Amino acid sequence: MFDFEANRHLSNSAPLAARMRPTTLDDIVGQAHLTGKNSPLRRSIDAGRIPSFILWGPPGTGKTSLANLITSTSNFHLEKISAVTSGVSELRKLIAESKSRLGMSGQRTALFIDEIHRFNKAQQDAILPHVEDGTVTFIGATTENPSFEIISPLLSRCRVFTLNGLERKDIVRILTNALNDSEKGLEKRNLSIE
């Protein structure tokens, strides 16, 4: 009971962006070319065959939300790290845990690395053999062009999905959803946009 109450208070006090984060692929706004019913990524997800991939796009376009949703709709265990604050020793620990999990329960691990372009060549090299042997499915997020920032051997083993910058209509839709949502949004405050 205490956990439920704590989670409820945490979710109520979380920033609006965190509370309104998409919970299904259909909730993602402005990326229909990736999340639409017949898109290659959506077909892979629906078939349960999730490849290693890199999400490339401007800030605020849904890279992290998309990675979270993809792994939550599959049977993957998700490990998330930031290339800004993590290094090879943390990678080695996560890889060892992934191997153990795969051996014990058969559950695969998706390794999400936010801002992968911040990893240097040696750090990116440390991921490569584990992507090659299937220990992890790699998901990277970057605002930088992967062709220039990701080492060729790793890039060649990943699909690159480009997220578009949000258009005005997308931003209006996101704001309208937040203003009209009585549970997670701002509906109780009676706000409007013009």
PDB file of C-alpha atoms in Angstrom:
ATOM      1  CA  MET A   1       0.000   0.000   0.000  1.00  0.00           C
ATOM      2  CA  PHE A   2       2.800   2.416   0.844  1.00  0.00           C
ATOM      3  CA  ASP A   3       4.478   1.742  -2.507  1.00  0.00           C
ATOM      4  CA  PHE A   4       1.247   2.518  -4.350  1.00  0.00           C
ATOM      5  CA  GLU A   5       0.794   5.788  -2.443  1.00  0.00           C
ATOM      6  CA  ALA A   6       4.439   6.755  -2.954  1.00  0.00           C
ATOM      7  CA  ASN A   7       4.185   6.040  -6.688  1.00  0.00           C
ATOM      8  CA  ARG A   8       0.946   8.036  -6.916  1.00  0.00           C
ATOM      9  CA  HIS A   9       2.531  11.045  -5.197  1.00  0.00           C
ATOM     10  CA  LEU A  10       5.670  10.750  -7.317  1.00  0.00           C
ATOM     11  CA  SER A  11       3.666  10.578 -10.520  1.00  0.00           C
ATOM     12  CA  ASN A  12       1.565  13.575  -9.460  1.00  0.00           C
ATOM     13  CA  SER A  13       4.652  15.621  -8.623  1.00  0.00           C
ATOM     14  CA  ALA A  14       6.621  14.617 -11.722  1.00  0.00           C
ATOM     15  CA  PRO A  15       7.168  17.306 -14.367  1.00  0.00           C
ATOM     16  CA  LEU A  16       4.365  17.630 -16.911  1.00  0.00           C
ATOM     17  CA  ALA A  17       6.552  16.247 -19.715  1.00  0.00           C
ATOM     18  CA  ALA A  18       7.224  13.083 -17.700  1.00  0.00           C
ATOM     19  CA  ARG A  19       3.543  12.647 -16.784  1.00  0.00           C
ATOM     20  CA  MET A  20       2.435  13.098 -20.401  1.00  0.00           C
ATOM     21  CA  ARG A  21       5.066  10.786 -21.898  1.00  0.00           C
ATOM     22  CA  PRO A  22       3.459   8.501 -24.532  1.00  0.00           C
ATOM     23  CA  THR A  23       2.302   5.105 -23.265  1.00  0.00           C
ATOM     24  CA  THR A  24       1.651   3.459 -26.642  1.00  0.00           C
ATOM     25  CA  LEU A  25       3.218   3.763 -30.079  1.00  0.00           C
ATOM     26  CA  ASP A  26      -0.003   5.403 -31.266  1.00  0.00           C
ATOM     27  CA  ASP A  27       0.509   8.171 -28.673  1.00  0.00           C
ATOM     28  CA  ILE A  28       3.764   9.297 -30.296  1.00  0.00           C
ATOM     29  CA  VAL A  29       3.165  12.519 -32.200  1.00  0.00           C
ATOM     30  CA  GLY A  30       4.903  13.606 -35.399  1.00  0.00           C
ATOM     31  CA  GLN A  31       6.668  10.339 -36.216  1.00  0.00           C
ATOM     32  CA  ALA A  32       4.045   8.416 -38.222  1.00  0.00           C
ATOM     33  CA  HIS A  33       6.750   7.330 -40.685  1.00  0.00           C
ATOM     34  CA  LEU A  34       8.194   5.265 -37.793  1.00  0.00           C
ATOM     35  CA  THR A  35       5.151   4.382 -35.702  1.00  0.00           C
ATOM     36  CA  GLY A  36       2.438   4.129 -38.369  1.00  0.00           C
ATOM     37  CA  LYS A  37       0.706   0.793 -38.896  1.00  0.00           C
ATOM     38  CA  ASN A  38       2.710  -0.185 -41.996  1.00  0.00           C
ATOM     39  CA  SER A  39       6.048   1.391 -41.157  1.00  0.00           C
ATOM     40  CA  PRO A  40       9.103  -0.905 -41.162  1.00  0.00           C
ATOM     41  CA  LEU A  41       9.804  -0.221 -37.482  1.00  0.00           C
ATOM     42  CA  ARG A  42       6.202  -0.915 -36.451  1.00  0.00           C
ATOM     43  CA  ARG A  43       6.160  -4.154 -38.452  1.00  0.00           C
ATOM     44  CA  SER A  44       9.381  -5.284 -36.729  1.00  0.00           C
ATOM     45  CA  ILE A  45       7.919  -4.495 -33.311  1.00  0.00           C
ATOM     46  CA  ASP A  46       4.634  -6.258 -34.070  1.00  0.00           C
ATOM     47  CA  ALA A  47       6.547  -9.320 -35.306  1.00  0.00           C
ATOM     48  CA  GLY A  48       8.716  -9.343 -32.178  1.00  0.00           C
ATOM     49  CA  ARG A  49      11.918  -8.980 -34.215  1.00  0.00           C
ATOM     50  CA  ILE A  50      13.581  -5.885 -32.896  1.00  0.00           C
ATOM     51  CA  PRO A  51      16.926  -5.146 -34.526  1.00  0.00           C
ATOM     52  CA  SER A  52      19.744  -3.078 -33.098  1.00  0.00           C
ATOM     53  CA  PHE A  53      19.047   0.490 -34.158  1.00  0.00           C
ATOM     54  CA  ILE A  54      19.900   4.137 -33.699  1.00  0.00           C
ATOM     55  CA  LEU A  55      17.298   6.873 -33.254  1.00  0.00           C
ATOM     56  CA  TRP A  56      18.555  10.103 -34.777  1.00  0.00           C
ATOM     57  CA  GLY A  57      16.725  13.392 -34.442  1.00  0.00           C
ATOM     58  CA  PRO A  58      16.502  16.811 -32.829  1.00  0.00           C
ATOM     59  CA  PRO A  59      15.968  17.161 -29.073  1.00  0.00           C
ATOM     60  CA  GLY A  60      12.388  16.677 -27.904  1.00  0.00           C
ATOM     61  CA  THR A  61      11.223  14.521 -30.800  1.00  0.00           C
ATOM     62  CA  GLY A  62      10.601  11.345 -28.792  1.00  0.00           C
ATOM     63  CA  LYS A  63      13.788   9.287 -29.082  1.00  0.00           C
ATOM     64  CA  THR A  64      13.796   8.152 -25.458  1.00  0.00           C
ATOM     65  CA  SER A  65      10.022   7.671 -25.361  1.00  0.00           C
ATOM     66  CA  LEU A  66      10.166   5.563 -28.499  1.00  0.00           C
ATOM     67  CA  ALA A  67      12.968   3.380 -27.112  1.00  0.00           C
ATOM     68  CA  ASN A  68      11.032   2.871 -23.868  1.00  0.00           C
ATOM     69  CA  LEU A  69       7.851   1.914 -25.708  1.00  0.00           C
ATOM     70  CA  ILE A  70       9.572  -0.466 -28.102  1.00  0.00           C
ATOM     71  CA  THR A  71      11.163  -2.422 -25.294  1.00  0.00           C
ATOM     72  CA  SER A  72       8.069  -2.354 -23.073  1.00  0.00           C
ATOM     73  CA  THR A  73       5.907  -3.851 -25.829  1.00  0.00           C
ATOM     74  CA  SER A  74       8.365  -6.698 -26.319  1.00  0.00           C
ATOM     75  CA  ASN A  75       9.853  -9.234 -23.951  1.00  0.00           C
ATOM     76  CA  PHE A  76      13.116  -7.324 -23.527  1.00  0.00           C
ATOM     77  CA  HIS A  77      14.718  -6.305 -20.284  1.00  0.00           C
ATOM     78  CA  LEU A  78      15.707  -2.654 -20.719  1.00  0.00           C
ATOM     79  CA  GLU A  79      18.976  -1.230 -19.438  1.00  0.00           C
ATOM     80  CA  LYS A  80      19.367   2.531 -19.895  1.00  0.00           C
ATOM     81  CA  ILE A  81      22.570   4.492 -19.595  1.00  0.00           C
ATOM     82  CA  SER A  82      23.745   7.911 -20.642  1.00  0.00           C
ATOM     83  CA  ALA A  83      26.935   8.216 -22.653  1.00  0.00           C
ATOM     84  CA  VAL A  84      27.598  11.431 -20.740  1.00  0.00           C
ATOM     85  CA  THR A  85      27.850   9.763 -17.328  1.00  0.00           C
ATOM     86  CA  SER A  86      28.772   6.132 -18.118  1.00  0.00           C
ATOM     87  CA  GLY A  87      31.913   4.365 -19.210  1.00  0.00           C
ATOM     88  CA  VAL A  88      33.331   0.996 -20.215  1.00  0.00           C
ATOM     89  CA  SER A  89      33.272  -0.427 -16.670  1.00  0.00           C
ATOM     90  CA  GLU A  90      29.508   0.141 -16.413  1.00  0.00           C
ATOM     91  CA  LEU A  91      29.062  -1.351 -19.885  1.00  0.00           C
ATOM     92  CA  ARG A  92      30.996  -4.474 -18.858  1.00  0.00           C
ATOM     93  CA  LYS A  93      28.812  -4.871 -15.773  1.00  0.00           C
ATOM     94  CA  LEU A  94      25.601  -4.523 -17.810  1.00  0.00           C
ATOM     95  CA  ILE A  95      26.879  -6.964 -20.444  1.00  0.00           C
ATOM     96  CA  ALA A  96      27.713  -9.551 -17.753  1.00  0.00           C
ATOM     97  CA  GLU A  97      24.218  -9.149 -16.275  1.00  0.00           C
ATOM     98  CA  SER A  98      22.705  -9.464 -19.768  1.00  0.00           C
ATOM     99  CA  LYS A  99      24.579 -12.718 -20.426  1.00  0.00           C
ATOM    100  CA  SER A 100      23.459 -14.097 -17.080  1.00  0.00           C
ATOM    101  CA  ARG A 101      19.821 -13.093 -17.675  1.00  0.00           C
ATOM    102  CA  LEU A 102      19.865 -14.635 -21.141  1.00  0.00           C
ATOM    103  CA  GLY A 103      21.320 -17.879 -19.793  1.00  0.00           C
ATOM    104  CA  MET A 104      19.054 -18.114 -16.737  1.00  0.00           C
ATOM    105  CA  SER A 105      15.693 -17.008 -18.107  1.00  0.00           C
ATOM    106  CA  GLY A 106      16.163 -16.644 -21.852  1.00  0.00           C
ATOM    107  CA  GLN A 107      15.195 -12.980 -21.623  1.00  0.00           C
ATOM    108  CA  ARG A 108      17.061 -10.713 -23.994  1.00  0.00           C
ATOM    109  CA  THR A 109      18.375  -7.302 -23.004  1.00  0.00           C
ATOM    110  CA  ALA A 110      17.957  -4.063 -24.893  1.00  0.00           C
ATOM    111  CA  LEU A 111      20.814  -1.720 -24.063  1.00  0.00           C
ATOM    112  CA  PHE A 112      19.671   1.875 -24.568  1.00  0.00           C
ATOM    113  CA  ILE A 113      22.483   4.422 -24.685  1.00  0.00           C
ATOM    114  CA  ASP A 114      21.303   8.008 -24.731  1.00  0.00           C
ATOM    115  CA  GLU A 115      23.596  10.465 -26.512  1.00  0.00           C
ATOM    116  CA  ILE A 116      25.669   7.636 -28.003  1.00  0.00           C
ATOM    117  CA  HIS A 117      27.631  10.221 -30.000  1.00  0.00           C
ATOM    118  CA  ARG A 118      29.308  11.200 -26.711  1.00  0.00           C
ATOM    119  CA  PHE A 119      30.997   7.773 -26.450  1.00  0.00           C
ATOM    120  CA  ASN A 120      34.504   7.732 -27.891  1.00  0.00           C
ATOM    121  CA  LYS A 121      35.738   5.071 -30.338  1.00  0.00           C
ATOM    122  CA  ALA A 122      37.033   2.744 -27.597  1.00  0.00           C
ATOM    123  CA  GLN A 123      33.739   2.933 -25.708  1.00  0.00           C
ATOM    124  CA  GLN A 124      31.768   2.198 -28.875  1.00  0.00           C
ATOM    125  CA  ASP A 125      34.156  -0.676 -29.671  1.00  0.00           C
ATOM    126  CA  ALA A 126      33.312  -2.201 -26.280  1.00  0.00           C
ATOM    127  CA  ILE A 127      29.667  -2.622 -27.346  1.00  0.00           C
ATOM    128  CA  LEU A 128      30.373  -4.166 -30.736  1.00  0.00           C
ATOM    129  CA  PRO A 129      31.125  -7.838 -29.906  1.00  0.00           C
ATOM    130  CA  HIS A 130      28.005  -8.068 -27.739  1.00  0.00           C
ATOM    131  CA  VAL A 131      25.805  -6.682 -30.496  1.00  0.00           C
ATOM    132  CA  GLU A 132      27.424  -9.124 -32.932  1.00  0.00           C
ATOM    133  CA  ASP A 133      26.858 -12.187 -30.746  1.00  0.00           C
ATOM    134  CA  GLY A 134      23.315 -11.198 -29.741  1.00  0.00           C
ATOM    135  CA  THR A 135      24.016 -10.697 -26.039  1.00  0.00           C
ATOM    136  CA  VAL A 136      22.285  -7.325 -26.315  1.00  0.00           C
ATOM    137  CA  THR A 137      20.090  -5.529 -28.765  1.00  0.00           C
ATOM    138  CA  PHE A 138      21.595  -2.078 -28.995  1.00  0.00           C
ATOM    139  CA  ILE A 139      19.439   1.039 -29.122  1.00  0.00           C
ATOM    140  CA  GLY A 140      21.238   4.352 -29.429  1.00  0.00           C
ATOM    141  CA  ALA A 141      19.824   7.861 -29.379  1.00  0.00           C
ATOM    142  CA  THR A 142      21.646  10.804 -30.870  1.00  0.00           C
ATOM    143  CA  THR A 143      21.112  14.336 -32.067  1.00  0.00           C
ATOM    144  CA  GLU A 144      24.225  14.077 -34.246  1.00  0.00           C
ATOM    145  CA  ASN A 145      24.595  12.463 -37.671  1.00  0.00           C
ATOM    146  CA  PRO A 146      25.431   8.789 -36.971  1.00  0.00           C
ATOM    147  CA  SER A 147      27.552   8.579 -40.131  1.00  0.00           C
ATOM    148  CA  PHE A 148      30.043  10.945 -38.531  1.00  0.00           C
ATOM    149  CA  GLU A 149      29.711  10.062 -34.844  1.00  0.00           C
ATOM    150  CA  ILE A 150      29.244   6.273 -34.701  1.00  0.00           C
ATOM    151  CA  ILE A 151      32.064   3.901 -35.614  1.00  0.00           C
ATOM    152  CA  SER A 152      31.489   2.112 -38.929  1.00  0.00           C
ATOM    153  CA  PRO A 153      31.476  -1.455 -37.531  1.00  0.00           C
ATOM    154  CA  LEU A 154      28.743  -0.586 -35.011  1.00  0.00           C
ATOM    155  CA  LEU A 155      26.783   1.530 -37.481  1.00  0.00           C
ATOM    156  CA  SER A 156      26.826  -1.294 -40.038  1.00  0.00           C
ATOM    157  CA  ARG A 157      25.075  -3.570 -37.532  1.00  0.00           C
ATOM    158  CA  CYS A 158      22.278  -1.103 -36.794  1.00  0.00           C
ATOM    159  CA  ARG A 159      19.286   0.326 -38.568  1.00  0.00           C
ATOM    160  CA  VAL A 160      19.108   4.104 -38.396  1.00  0.00           C
ATOM    161  CA  PHE A 161      15.671   5.600 -37.848  1.00  0.00           C
ATOM    162  CA  THR A 162      15.408   9.357 -38.330  1.00  0.00           C
ATOM    163  CA  LEU A 163      12.944  11.299 -36.212  1.00  0.00           C
ATOM    164  CA  ASN A 164      11.530  14.479 -37.703  1.00  0.00           C
ATOM    165  CA  GLY A 165      11.433  17.819 -35.961  1.00  0.00           C
ATOM    166  CA  LEU A 166       7.949  18.503 -34.650  1.00  0.00           C
ATOM    167  CA  GLU A 167       5.723  20.726 -36.757  1.00  0.00           C
ATOM    168  CA  ARG A 168       3.414  23.383 -35.347  1.00  0.00           C
ATOM    169  CA  LYS A 169       0.384  21.069 -35.618  1.00  0.00           C
ATOM    170  CA  ASP A 170       2.259  18.388 -33.645  1.00  0.00           C
ATOM    171  CA  ILE A 171       3.123  20.815 -30.853  1.00  0.00           C
ATOM    172  CA  VAL A 172      -0.482  22.065 -30.734  1.00  0.00           C
ATOM    173  CA  ARG A 173      -1.684  18.450 -30.461  1.00  0.00           C
ATOM    174  CA  ILE A 174       0.755  17.706 -27.607  1.00  0.00           C
ATOM    175  CA  LEU A 175      -0.264  20.873 -25.748  1.00  0.00           C
ATOM    176  CA  THR A 176      -3.968  20.208 -26.302  1.00  0.00           C
ATOM    177  CA  ASN A 177      -3.567  16.670 -24.942  1.00  0.00           C
ATOM    178  CA  ALA A 178      -1.823  18.039 -21.843  1.00  0.00           C
ATOM    179  CA  LEU A 179      -4.483  20.707 -21.303  1.00  0.00           C
ATOM    180  CA  ASN A 180      -7.366  18.234 -21.683  1.00  0.00           C
ATOM    181  CA  ASP A 181      -5.996  15.314 -19.660  1.00  0.00           C
ATOM    182  CA  SER A 182      -7.696  15.287 -16.247  1.00  0.00           C
ATOM    183  CA  GLU A 183      -5.552  12.500 -14.801  1.00  0.00           C
ATOM    184  CA  LYS A 184      -1.982  13.428 -15.780  1.00  0.00           C
ATOM    185  CA  GLY A 185      -2.358  16.802 -17.420  1.00  0.00           C
ATOM    186  CA  LEU A 186      -3.612  20.277 -16.633  1.00  0.00           C
ATOM    187  CA  GLU A 187      -7.357  19.940 -17.289  1.00  0.00           C
ATOM    188  CA  LYS A 188      -8.261  20.808 -13.688  1.00  0.00           C
ATOM    189  CA  ARG A 189      -6.544  24.184 -14.051  1.00  0.00           C
ATOM    190  CA  ASN A 190      -8.915  25.344 -16.823  1.00  0.00           C
ATOM    191  CA  LEU A 191      -6.145  26.617 -19.105  1.00  0.00           C
ATOM    192  CA  SER A 192      -6.370  27.191 -22.851  1.00  0.00           C
ATOM    193  CA  ILE A 193      -4.081  28.068 -25.743  1.00  0.00           C
ATOM    194  CA  GLU A 194      -4.718  30.379 -28.664  1.00  0.00           C
TER     195      GLU A 194
END
